[in-house]
């Protein structure tokens, strides 16, 4: 059992704190946001993540929260940096919050501490932090990069059953100490390496997954032109073990707080080092265009003039099981439609409030059926199960024109066509 301080109680921090406490460690979550800490102390979890509230509640005294740095750092043998590193206008990651943590570290507390970075930081950040610590006479502090690979919506399972744990540290002692924290997970893939390689593994993994998505999206676009079906193509490709079946679902682009940010940051990192990462430039551009692809499809059915048309957006979150709308395709799509003069009516099971703050000009419905009422077209933007389970016969009766554009290839297109819908997916052939 170790004493751990987790700095940052956002998405990564809370999941990390809860899972480390669940492994038997004594964890204190620290955040500069007093209001957030007050909520957490009441058991009120400020983010939506399935199972997280229950997991935090189950930890009892093993997991506490504070906004007082003295209290937070007093006993921590391991200090996890879990603050966010949002993109700046240049595409670089903003590391100001990471540096604030480093700058506020107190002098030695009588035992050897390890500073562990979970935040996604550009390669070279760990070396800079280590140099800064040394220059301030904090040589007793070990340093490790321990990137996270959690997906929103399945973060608890991802943390409990990780495909791999990556630990980058300068010394075998630090590597072993951090690895020891995860002993009870029984993960057979613990990769210990140097700090820079660990930092790069995180970026390369996210950039590769984003590349896979942009690749299959381009294949989908070509499938539309040549009469093939991308779903079958993806299945056929994925059966090759060298390719694998995952992240080959074509759609209207990837979003979220990670892929767009990390792909840009890696491209920027390469550029800052004098290397032009051409492939990532294409990955980003393909994704931006893919987010707009629905507009062309709507025009084909409704005519060039979308002004005055009523378009229902089903789903706003960047993916199901989250209320996160950061970089969501829905933002681009809704804005484009509004710019065309269309009336946009949107519904999402949990992300509506977040979107309302960002795009007040959209009309928000209380249910999918309400959004589809009198609509000239419905667009599936996020593949929530409740859309798949809709009573489509009823939907057809309430729509002005039974036209569905399925941006996630989630619905049963053939069945919908039989019901009398005009239906189109992304790269699919429904006959
Ligand atoms: C992603 C990674 O999957 C995690 O491993 C990583 O830890 C995390 O970023 C992070 O860096 O913190 P996340 O952003 O939660 O996780 O979401 P994903 O499930 O990866 O989906 C990202 C986007 O890709 C979504 O918009 C989703 O709709 C889209 N996607 C995913 C596709 O369009 N097609 C696919 O086949 C898969």
Short mmCIF file of C-alpha atoms and ligand atoms in Angstrom, two decimals:
data_model
loop_
_atom_site.label_atom_id
_atom_site.label_comp_id
_atom_site.label_asym_id
_atom_site.label_seq_id
_atom_site.Cartn_x
_atom_site.Cartn_y
_atom_site.Cartn_z
CA UNK A 1 0.00 0.00 0.00
CA UNK A 2 1.38 3.42 -0.96
CA UNK A 3 0.34 6.98 -0.29
CA UNK A 4 -0.52 8.73 -3.52
CA UNK A 5 -1.37 12.32 -4.36
CA UNK A 6 -3.30 12.80 -7.60
CA UNK A 7 -3.17 16.38 -8.84
CA UNK A 8 -6.09 17.32 -11.08
CA UNK A 9 -9.59 15.97 -10.54
CA UNK A 10 -10.75 16.10 -14.13
CA UNK A 11 -11.45 13.05 -16.17
CA UNK A 12 -8.05 11.35 -15.96
CA UNK A 13 -7.40 12.42 -12.36
CA UNK A 14 -10.67 11.14 -10.94
CA UNK A 15 -10.53 7.80 -12.73
CA UNK A 16 -6.86 7.35 -11.80
CA UNK A 17 -7.48 8.29 -8.15
CA UNK A 18 -10.47 5.96 -7.85
CA UNK A 19 -8.71 3.03 -9.49
CA UNK A 20 -5.50 3.44 -7.46
CA UNK A 21 -7.56 3.60 -4.25
CA UNK A 22 -9.41 0.51 -5.40
CA UNK A 23 -6.05 -1.27 -5.65
CA UNK A 24 -5.61 -0.59 -1.92
CA UNK A 25 -3.55 2.60 -1.98
CA UNK A 26 -4.34 5.65 0.13
CA UNK A 27 -5.09 8.42 -2.33
CA UNK A 28 -5.69 12.12 -1.94
CA UNK A 29 -7.11 13.99 -4.94
CA UNK A 30 -6.03 17.60 -5.17
CA UNK A 31 -7.46 20.40 -7.29
CA UNK A 32 -7.11 24.18 -7.27
CA UNK A 33 -10.86 24.47 -7.88
CA UNK A 34 -12.36 24.82 -4.37
CA UNK A 35 -15.93 24.46 -5.61
CA UNK A 36 -15.12 21.19 -7.35
CA UNK A 37 -13.42 19.80 -4.25
CA UNK A 38 -16.44 20.80 -2.14
CA UNK A 39 -18.69 18.86 -4.53
CA UNK A 40 -16.40 15.83 -4.53
CA UNK A 41 -16.37 15.79 -0.74
CA UNK A 42 -20.17 15.59 -0.84
CA UNK A 43 -19.93 12.61 -3.18
CA UNK A 44 -21.14 14.74 -6.10
CA UNK A 45 -19.04 13.70 -9.12
CA UNK A 46 -18.70 16.58 -11.60
CA UNK A 47 -18.17 14.44 -14.72
CA UNK A 48 -20.25 11.73 -16.31
CA UNK A 49 -18.48 8.37 -16.47
CA UNK A 50 -20.38 5.11 -16.01
CA UNK A 51 -19.49 3.45 -12.69
CA UNK A 52 -17.19 6.23 -11.46
CA UNK A 53 -19.47 7.64 -8.75
CA UNK A 54 -20.01 4.16 -7.33
CA UNK A 55 -16.29 3.33 -7.43
CA UNK A 56 -15.39 6.57 -5.64
CA UNK A 57 -18.09 6.02 -3.02
CA UNK A 58 -16.80 2.48 -2.38
CA UNK A 59 -13.31 3.71 -1.43
CA UNK A 60 -14.36 5.34 1.85
CA UNK A 61 -11.37 6.87 3.66
CA UNK A 62 -8.90 5.47 1.15
CA UNK A 63 -9.83 8.30 -1.20
CA UNK A 64 -10.14 11.89 0.02
CA UNK A 65 -10.05 15.27 -1.70
CA UNK A 66 -8.46 18.60 -0.90
CA UNK A 67 -7.68 21.96 -2.47
CA UNK A 68 -4.94 22.62 0.07
CA UNK A 69 -1.51 21.89 -1.48
CA UNK A 70 0.18 21.50 1.93
CA UNK A 71 -2.26 18.79 2.88
CA UNK A 72 -2.08 17.20 -0.57
CA UNK A 73 1.70 16.93 -0.76
CA UNK A 74 2.39 16.18 2.91
CA UNK A 75 2.39 12.39 2.76
CA UNK A 76 2.39 11.52 -0.94
CA UNK A 77 5.14 9.08 -1.88
CA UNK A 78 3.86 9.27 -5.45
CA UNK A 79 2.55 12.46 -6.95
CA UNK A 80 0.53 11.87 -10.11
CA UNK A 81 0.15 14.80 -12.49
CA UNK A 82 -3.28 14.43 -14.08
CA UNK A 83 -4.01 17.99 -15.17
CA UNK A 84 -5.22 18.79 -18.67
CA UNK A 85 -2.95 19.89 -21.50
CA UNK A 86 -5.35 21.62 -23.91
CA UNK A 87 -4.28 22.67 -27.40
CA UNK A 88 -3.05 26.21 -27.99
CA UNK A 89 -3.72 28.19 -31.16
CA UNK A 90 -0.40 26.96 -32.56
CA UNK A 91 -1.43 23.30 -32.13
CA UNK A 92 1.11 22.82 -29.32
CA UNK A 93 -0.07 21.36 -26.02
CA UNK A 94 -0.50 23.96 -23.27
CA UNK A 95 1.70 22.75 -20.42
CA UNK A 96 1.10 25.64 -18.03
CA UNK A 97 -0.91 23.50 -15.60
CA UNK A 98 1.75 20.79 -15.59
CA UNK A 99 4.43 23.35 -14.76
CA UNK A 100 2.29 24.82 -11.99
CA UNK A 101 2.29 21.42 -10.30
CA UNK A 102 6.06 21.13 -10.64
CA UNK A 103 6.60 24.69 -9.39
CA UNK A 104 4.49 24.13 -6.30
CA UNK A 105 6.16 20.88 -5.21
CA UNK A 106 7.43 21.33 -1.67
CA UNK A 107 10.91 20.36 -0.55
CA UNK A 108 11.59 16.82 0.54
CA UNK A 109 9.21 15.27 3.04
CA UNK A 110 11.57 12.71 4.50
CA UNK A 111 11.05 9.89 2.04
CA UNK A 112 11.88 9.42 -1.60
CA UNK A 113 9.08 10.62 -3.78
CA UNK A 114 8.27 9.90 -7.38
CA UNK A 115 6.59 12.43 -9.63
CA UNK A 116 4.48 10.54 -12.18
CA UNK A 117 3.05 12.26 -15.25
CA UNK A 118 -0.20 10.82 -16.61
CA UNK A 119 -1.17 13.96 -18.50
CA UNK A 120 -0.41 13.71 -22.20
CA UNK A 121 2.71 15.83 -22.69
CA UNK A 122 5.01 16.33 -25.68
CA UNK A 123 8.13 14.23 -25.86
CA UNK A 124 10.88 16.01 -23.97
CA UNK A 125 8.61 17.37 -21.23
CA UNK A 126 9.75 14.75 -18.71
CA UNK A 127 13.40 15.57 -19.37
CA UNK A 128 12.65 19.29 -18.90
CA UNK A 129 10.81 18.62 -15.65
CA UNK A 130 13.64 16.43 -14.37
CA UNK A 131 16.19 19.14 -15.24
CA UNK A 132 14.09 21.75 -13.44
CA UNK A 133 13.81 19.56 -10.35
CA UNK A 134 17.58 19.03 -10.32
CA UNK A 135 18.27 22.74 -10.73
CA UNK A 136 16.11 23.40 -7.67
CA UNK A 137 17.93 20.80 -5.58
CA UNK A 138 15.08 18.26 -5.67
CA UNK A 139 17.30 15.38 -6.79
CA UNK A 140 15.58 13.05 -4.34
CA UNK A 141 12.44 13.11 -6.48
CA UNK A 142 12.22 10.31 -9.02
CA UNK A 143 10.40 10.96 -12.28
CA UNK A 144 8.23 8.68 -14.40
CA UNK A 145 5.99 8.98 -17.42
CA UNK A 146 2.98 6.70 -17.08
CA UNK A 147 0.58 7.58 -19.92
CA UNK A 148 -3.09 6.73 -19.69
CA UNK A 149 -5.01 4.86 -22.35
CA UNK A 150 -8.52 5.30 -20.94
CA UNK A 151 -11.49 5.81 -23.20
CA UNK A 152 -14.34 7.97 -22.03
CA UNK A 153 -17.36 5.84 -21.32
CA UNK A 154 -15.34 2.69 -20.57
CA UNK A 155 -12.61 4.26 -18.44
CA UNK A 156 -13.09 2.09 -15.36
CA UNK A 157 -12.86 -1.15 -17.32
CA UNK A 158 -9.89 0.21 -19.29
CA UNK A 159 -8.11 1.08 -16.03
CA UNK A 160 -8.87 -2.28 -14.43
CA UNK A 161 -8.07 -4.44 -17.43
CA UNK A 162 -5.46 -2.49 -19.38
CA UNK A 163 -3.97 -3.88 -22.59
CA UNK A 164 -0.65 -2.56 -21.34
CA UNK A 165 0.91 -0.36 -18.69
CA UNK A 166 3.73 1.86 -19.93
CA UNK A 167 6.25 3.20 -17.46
CA UNK A 168 9.06 5.43 -18.62
CA UNK A 169 11.71 6.31 -16.04
CA UNK A 170 15.41 6.99 -15.87
CA UNK A 171 16.23 4.36 -13.28
CA UNK A 172 15.15 0.74 -12.78
CA UNK A 173 14.30 1.62 -9.15
CA UNK A 174 11.76 4.24 -10.21
CA UNK A 175 10.37 1.93 -12.90
CA UNK A 176 9.94 -0.83 -10.31
CA UNK A 177 8.34 1.45 -7.74
CA UNK A 178 5.73 2.69 -10.21
CA UNK A 179 5.16 -0.84 -11.55
CA UNK A 180 4.62 -1.96 -7.95
CA UNK A 181 1.58 0.31 -7.69
CA UNK A 182 -0.18 -1.80 -10.31
CA UNK A 183 0.89 -5.20 -8.96
CA UNK A 184 -2.64 -6.22 -8.03
CA UNK A 185 -3.90 -5.60 -11.56
CA UNK A 186 -2.11 -8.72 -12.84
CA UNK A 187 -1.45 -7.00 -16.19
CA UNK A 188 0.92 -9.18 -18.18
CA UNK A 189 2.05 -6.33 -20.45
CA UNK A 190 4.04 -3.93 -18.33
CA UNK A 191 6.45 -2.09 -20.59
CA UNK A 192 9.25 -0.27 -18.83
CA UNK A 193 11.27 2.11 -20.91
CA UNK A 194 12.88 5.55 -20.95
CA UNK A 195 10.80 8.68 -20.38
CA UNK A 196 10.88 10.01 -23.96
CA UNK A 197 9.74 6.68 -25.46
CA UNK A 198 6.87 6.43 -22.97
CA UNK A 199 5.75 9.94 -23.87
CA UNK A 200 5.91 9.06 -27.57
CA UNK A 201 3.97 5.79 -27.11
CA UNK A 202 0.97 7.80 -25.97
CA UNK A 203 1.02 10.20 -28.92
CA UNK A 204 1.83 7.51 -31.45
CA UNK A 205 -1.02 5.31 -30.18
CA UNK A 206 -3.65 8.03 -30.42
CA UNK A 207 -2.32 9.26 -33.76
CA UNK A 208 -2.35 5.73 -35.16
CA UNK A 209 -5.95 5.13 -34.07
CA UNK A 210 -6.96 8.47 -35.60
CA UNK A 211 -5.13 7.47 -38.78
CA UNK A 212 -7.06 4.20 -38.87
CA UNK A 213 -10.33 6.13 -38.64
CA UNK A 214 -9.41 8.66 -41.33
CA UNK A 215 -8.22 5.80 -43.53
CA UNK A 216 -11.47 3.85 -43.26
CA UNK A 217 -13.43 7.07 -43.77
CA UNK A 218 -11.64 7.67 -47.04
CA UNK A 219 -12.24 4.05 -48.03
CA UNK A 220 -15.93 4.67 -47.22
CA UNK A 221 -15.99 7.70 -49.50
CA UNK A 222 -14.44 5.68 -52.31
CA UNK A 223 -16.87 2.82 -51.61
CA UNK A 224 -19.74 5.24 -52.24
CA UNK A 225 -18.25 6.14 -55.59
CA UNK A 226 -17.56 2.58 -56.75
CA UNK A 227 -20.50 0.69 -55.29
CA UNK A 228 -18.79 -1.23 -52.45
CA UNK A 229 -19.91 -1.39 -48.83
CA UNK A 230 -17.37 -0.16 -46.28
CA UNK A 231 -18.81 -2.27 -43.46
CA UNK A 232 -18.06 -5.47 -45.32
CA UNK A 233 -14.73 -4.10 -46.47
CA UNK A 234 -13.79 -3.25 -42.85
CA UNK A 235 -14.84 -6.71 -41.68
CA UNK A 236 -12.78 -8.32 -44.41
CA UNK A 237 -9.76 -6.17 -43.58
CA UNK A 238 -10.12 -6.68 -39.84
CA UNK A 239 -9.98 -10.46 -40.13
CA UNK A 240 -6.33 -10.04 -41.04
CA UNK A 241 -4.66 -10.21 -37.62
CA UNK A 242 -2.05 -7.71 -38.72
CA UNK A 243 -4.82 -5.15 -39.24
CA UNK A 244 -7.34 -6.11 -36.55
CA UNK A 245 -11.04 -5.24 -36.45
CA UNK A 246 -10.94 -2.22 -34.14
CA UNK A 247 -11.30 1.45 -35.08
CA UNK A 248 -12.46 0.64 -38.57
CA UNK A 249 -15.98 1.99 -38.18
CA UNK A 250 -16.51 4.58 -40.88
CA UNK A 251 -18.54 7.64 -39.97
CA UNK A 252 -18.58 11.40 -39.85
CA UNK A 253 -15.23 11.80 -38.19
CA UNK A 254 -13.55 11.46 -34.82
CA UNK A 255 -13.87 14.00 -32.04
CA UNK A 256 -13.28 14.23 -28.31
CA UNK A 257 -10.69 15.81 -26.11
CA UNK A 258 -7.88 13.48 -27.17
CA UNK A 259 -7.54 12.51 -30.83
CA UNK A 260 -7.84 15.99 -32.38
CA UNK A 261 -5.56 17.51 -29.73
CA UNK A 262 -2.96 14.76 -29.74
CA UNK A 263 -2.74 14.41 -33.52
CA UNK A 264 -2.16 18.18 -33.80
CA UNK A 265 0.33 18.15 -30.94
CA UNK A 266 2.34 15.30 -32.51
CA UNK A 267 2.33 17.04 -35.87
CA UNK A 268 3.47 20.23 -34.13
CA UNK A 269 6.10 18.38 -32.11
CA UNK A 270 7.52 16.89 -35.30
CA UNK A 271 7.42 20.30 -37.00
CA UNK A 272 9.16 21.98 -34.08
CA UNK A 273 11.90 19.35 -34.42
CA UNK A 274 12.26 20.10 -38.15
CA UNK A 275 10.26 17.16 -39.48
CA UNK A 276 7.12 17.60 -41.58
CA UNK A 277 4.74 14.80 -40.57
CA UNK A 278 2.82 14.64 -43.87
CA UNK A 279 0.59 11.72 -42.97
CA UNK A 280 -0.89 13.47 -39.94
CA UNK A 281 -1.65 16.57 -42.01
CA UNK A 282 -3.83 14.35 -44.21
CA UNK A 283 -5.41 12.59 -41.22
CA UNK A 284 -6.52 15.95 -39.81
CA UNK A 285 -7.80 17.26 -43.15
CA UNK A 286 -9.73 14.08 -43.94
CA UNK A 287 -11.38 14.29 -40.53
CA UNK A 288 -12.39 17.92 -40.98
CA UNK A 289 -13.93 17.18 -44.38
CA UNK A 290 -15.65 14.06 -43.06
CA UNK A 291 -17.47 16.11 -40.45
CA UNK A 292 -19.04 18.10 -43.32
CA UNK A 293 -19.93 15.14 -45.47
CA UNK A 294 -23.54 14.99 -44.33
CA UNK A 295 -24.22 18.40 -45.89
CA UNK A 296 -23.55 17.08 -49.40
CA UNK A 297 -25.78 14.09 -48.75
CA UNK A 298 -28.62 16.27 -47.51
CA UNK A 299 -28.29 18.48 -50.60
CA UNK A 300 -28.62 15.48 -52.87
CA UNK A 301 -32.04 14.70 -51.42
CA UNK A 302 -33.34 18.11 -50.40
CA UNK A 303 -31.81 20.24 -53.13
CA UNK A 304 -29.02 22.79 -52.90
CA UNK A 305 -31.13 25.16 -50.87
CA UNK A 306 -31.17 23.99 -47.25
CA UNK A 307 -32.59 27.32 -46.05
CA UNK A 308 -35.83 26.77 -44.18
CA UNK A 309 -35.36 23.01 -44.02
CA UNK A 310 -35.85 21.39 -40.63
CA UNK A 311 -33.01 19.01 -39.83
CA UNK A 312 -33.05 16.78 -36.73
CA UNK A 313 -29.70 15.84 -35.23
CA UNK A 314 -29.78 12.64 -33.19
CA UNK A 315 -26.84 12.77 -30.79
CA UNK A 316 -24.47 15.58 -29.89
CA UNK A 317 -21.76 13.91 -27.79
CA UNK A 318 -18.52 12.98 -29.59
CA UNK A 319 -19.41 9.35 -28.92
CA UNK A 320 -22.03 7.44 -26.88
CA UNK A 321 -21.87 7.02 -23.07
CA UNK A 322 -20.46 10.48 -22.47
CA UNK A 323 -21.80 14.03 -22.23
CA UNK A 324 -18.53 15.36 -23.70
CA UNK A 325 -19.01 17.48 -26.82
CA UNK A 326 -15.42 18.63 -27.26
CA UNK A 327 -14.50 18.59 -30.98
CA UNK A 328 -17.70 16.64 -31.65
CA UNK A 329 -18.82 16.31 -35.26
CA UNK A 330 -22.19 17.67 -34.13
CA UNK A 331 -20.68 21.12 -33.55
CA UNK A 332 -19.41 21.47 -37.12
CA UNK A 333 -22.54 19.94 -38.58
CA UNK A 334 -24.99 22.05 -36.59
CA UNK A 335 -23.00 25.23 -37.32
CA UNK A 336 -22.83 24.47 -41.06
CA UNK A 337 -26.57 23.81 -41.19
CA UNK A 338 -27.33 27.01 -39.28
CA UNK A 339 -25.07 28.92 -41.66
CA UNK A 340 -27.10 27.48 -44.57
CA UNK A 341 -30.25 28.87 -42.96
CA UNK A 342 -31.65 25.49 -41.89
CA UNK A 343 -33.55 25.00 -38.65
CA UNK A 344 -31.58 22.58 -36.49
CA UNK A 345 -33.42 20.57 -33.86
CA UNK A 346 -31.16 18.41 -31.73
CA UNK A 347 -31.51 15.74 -29.11
CA UNK A 348 -28.93 13.90 -27.02
CA UNK A 349 -29.68 11.74 -23.96
CA UNK A 350 -27.11 13.56 -21.78
CA UNK A 351 -25.05 16.09 -23.75
CA UNK A 352 -27.79 18.64 -24.48
CA UNK A 353 -26.94 21.03 -21.63
CA UNK A 354 -23.31 21.23 -22.71
CA UNK A 355 -24.27 21.98 -26.30
CA UNK A 356 -26.93 24.51 -25.33
CA UNK A 357 -24.21 26.67 -23.76
CA UNK A 358 -22.10 26.47 -26.94
CA UNK A 359 -24.79 26.74 -29.63
CA UNK A 360 -27.85 28.54 -28.26
CA UNK A 361 -29.28 28.99 -31.80
CA UNK A 362 -30.03 25.28 -32.07
CA UNK A 363 -33.49 24.14 -30.94
CA UNK A 364 -33.20 21.41 -28.32
CA UNK A 365 -35.77 18.65 -28.07
CA UNK A 366 -36.60 16.55 -25.03
CA UNK A 367 -36.66 13.29 -26.98
CA UNK A 368 -35.55 11.86 -30.31
CA UNK A 369 -39.18 11.66 -31.42
CA UNK A 370 -39.73 15.32 -30.59
CA UNK A 371 -36.62 16.28 -32.58
CA UNK A 372 -37.84 14.28 -35.58
CA UNK A 373 -41.34 15.78 -35.49
CA UNK A 374 -41.96 17.59 -38.83
CA UNK A 375 -38.27 17.19 -39.79
CA UNK A 376 -37.26 17.16 -43.46
CA UNK A 377 -34.38 14.86 -42.52
CA UNK A 378 -32.91 13.10 -39.50
CA UNK A 379 -29.16 12.69 -39.07
CA UNK A 380 -27.62 10.16 -36.69
CA UNK A 381 -24.56 11.94 -35.30
CA UNK A 382 -23.88 9.78 -32.21
CA UNK A 383 -24.74 6.10 -32.15
CA UNK A 384 -26.69 5.99 -28.88
CA UNK A 385 -28.51 2.69 -28.38
CA UNK A 386 -31.83 4.49 -27.84
CA UNK A 387 -31.73 5.69 -31.46
CA UNK A 388 -31.23 2.15 -32.70
CA UNK A 389 -34.18 1.07 -30.54
CA UNK A 390 -36.55 3.84 -31.70
CA UNK A 391 -40.02 2.93 -32.88
CA UNK A 392 -39.23 3.83 -36.48
CA UNK A 393 -42.76 3.25 -37.72
CA UNK A 394 -43.86 6.00 -35.35
CA UNK A 395 -40.93 8.16 -36.44
CA UNK A 396 -42.00 7.84 -40.06
CA UNK A 397 -45.48 9.05 -39.19
CA UNK A 398 -44.19 12.24 -37.53
CA UNK A 399 -41.48 13.29 -40.00
CA UNK A 400 -42.24 15.72 -42.83
CA UNK A 401 -40.04 13.63 -45.10
CA UNK A 402 -38.82 10.19 -43.96
CA UNK A 403 -35.18 10.81 -44.85
CA UNK A 404 -32.39 9.48 -42.64
CA UNK A 405 -28.68 10.10 -42.98
CA UNK A 406 -26.89 7.69 -40.69
CA UNK A 407 -23.56 9.29 -39.85
CA UNK A 408 -22.42 6.28 -37.81
CA UNK A 409 -23.83 3.39 -39.84
CA UNK A 410 -25.67 2.42 -36.67
CA UNK A 411 -29.22 1.82 -37.88
CA UNK A 412 -30.64 -1.15 -39.75
CA UNK A 413 -30.72 0.51 -43.16
CA UNK A 414 -32.42 -2.30 -45.07
CA UNK A 415 -35.23 -2.53 -42.49
CA UNK A 416 -35.74 1.22 -42.60
CA UNK A 417 -35.95 1.17 -46.37
CA UNK A 418 -38.59 -1.53 -46.14
CA UNK A 419 -40.53 0.74 -43.80
CA UNK A 420 -40.46 3.39 -46.52
CA UNK A 421 -37.56 5.58 -45.36
CA UNK A 422 -35.01 7.11 -47.66
CA UNK A 423 -31.83 5.96 -45.93
CA UNK A 424 -28.16 6.59 -46.51
CA UNK A 425 -25.16 5.69 -44.39
CA UNK A 426 -21.47 6.49 -44.82
CA UNK A 427 -19.90 4.30 -47.48
CA UNK A 428 -22.70 1.75 -47.36
CA UNK A 429 -24.79 0.19 -50.11
CA UNK A 430 -28.32 -0.57 -48.93
CA UNK A 431 -30.33 -2.26 -51.62
C1 LIG B 1 -9.06 7.95 -26.92
C2 LIG B 1 -8.27 6.63 -26.96
O1 LIG B 1 -9.09 5.60 -27.55
C3 LIG B 1 -7.81 6.22 -25.57
O2 LIG B 1 -7.01 5.05 -25.64
C4 LIG B 1 -6.99 7.37 -24.97
O3 LIG B 1 -6.58 7.07 -23.64
C5 LIG B 1 -7.84 8.62 -24.94
O4 LIG B 1 -8.25 8.95 -26.28
C6 LIG B 1 -7.00 9.72 -24.36
O5 LIG B 1 -5.99 10.10 -24.96
O6 LIG B 1 -7.26 10.16 -23.21
P1 LIG B 1 -11.59 8.64 -26.33
O7 LIG B 1 -11.23 9.99 -26.85
O8 LIG B 1 -12.30 8.52 -25.04
O9 LIG B 1 -10.26 7.72 -26.19
O10 LIG B 1 -12.54 7.98 -27.42
P2 LIG B 1 -12.48 6.82 -28.51
O11 LIG B 1 -13.36 5.72 -28.09
O12 LIG B 1 -11.11 6.48 -28.86
O13 LIG B 1 -13.19 7.56 -29.75
C7 LIG B 1 -12.65 8.76 -30.29
C8 LIG B 1 -13.45 9.20 -31.49
O14 LIG B 1 -13.23 8.32 -32.58
C9 LIG B 1 -14.97 9.24 -31.30
O15 LIG B 1 -15.47 10.43 -31.88
C10 LIG B 1 -15.48 8.03 -32.05
O16 LIG B 1 -16.78 8.20 -32.55
C11 LIG B 1 -14.47 7.96 -33.19
N1 LIG B 1 -14.33 6.60 -33.77
C12 LIG B 1 -13.83 5.59 -33.02
C13 LIG B 1 -14.70 6.40 -35.09
O17 LIG B 1 -15.14 7.32 -35.79
N2 LIG B 1 -14.55 5.15 -35.62
C14 LIG B 1 -14.04 4.11 -34.91
O18 LIG B 1 -13.92 3.00 -35.47
C15 LIG B 1 -13.68 4.33 -33.57
#
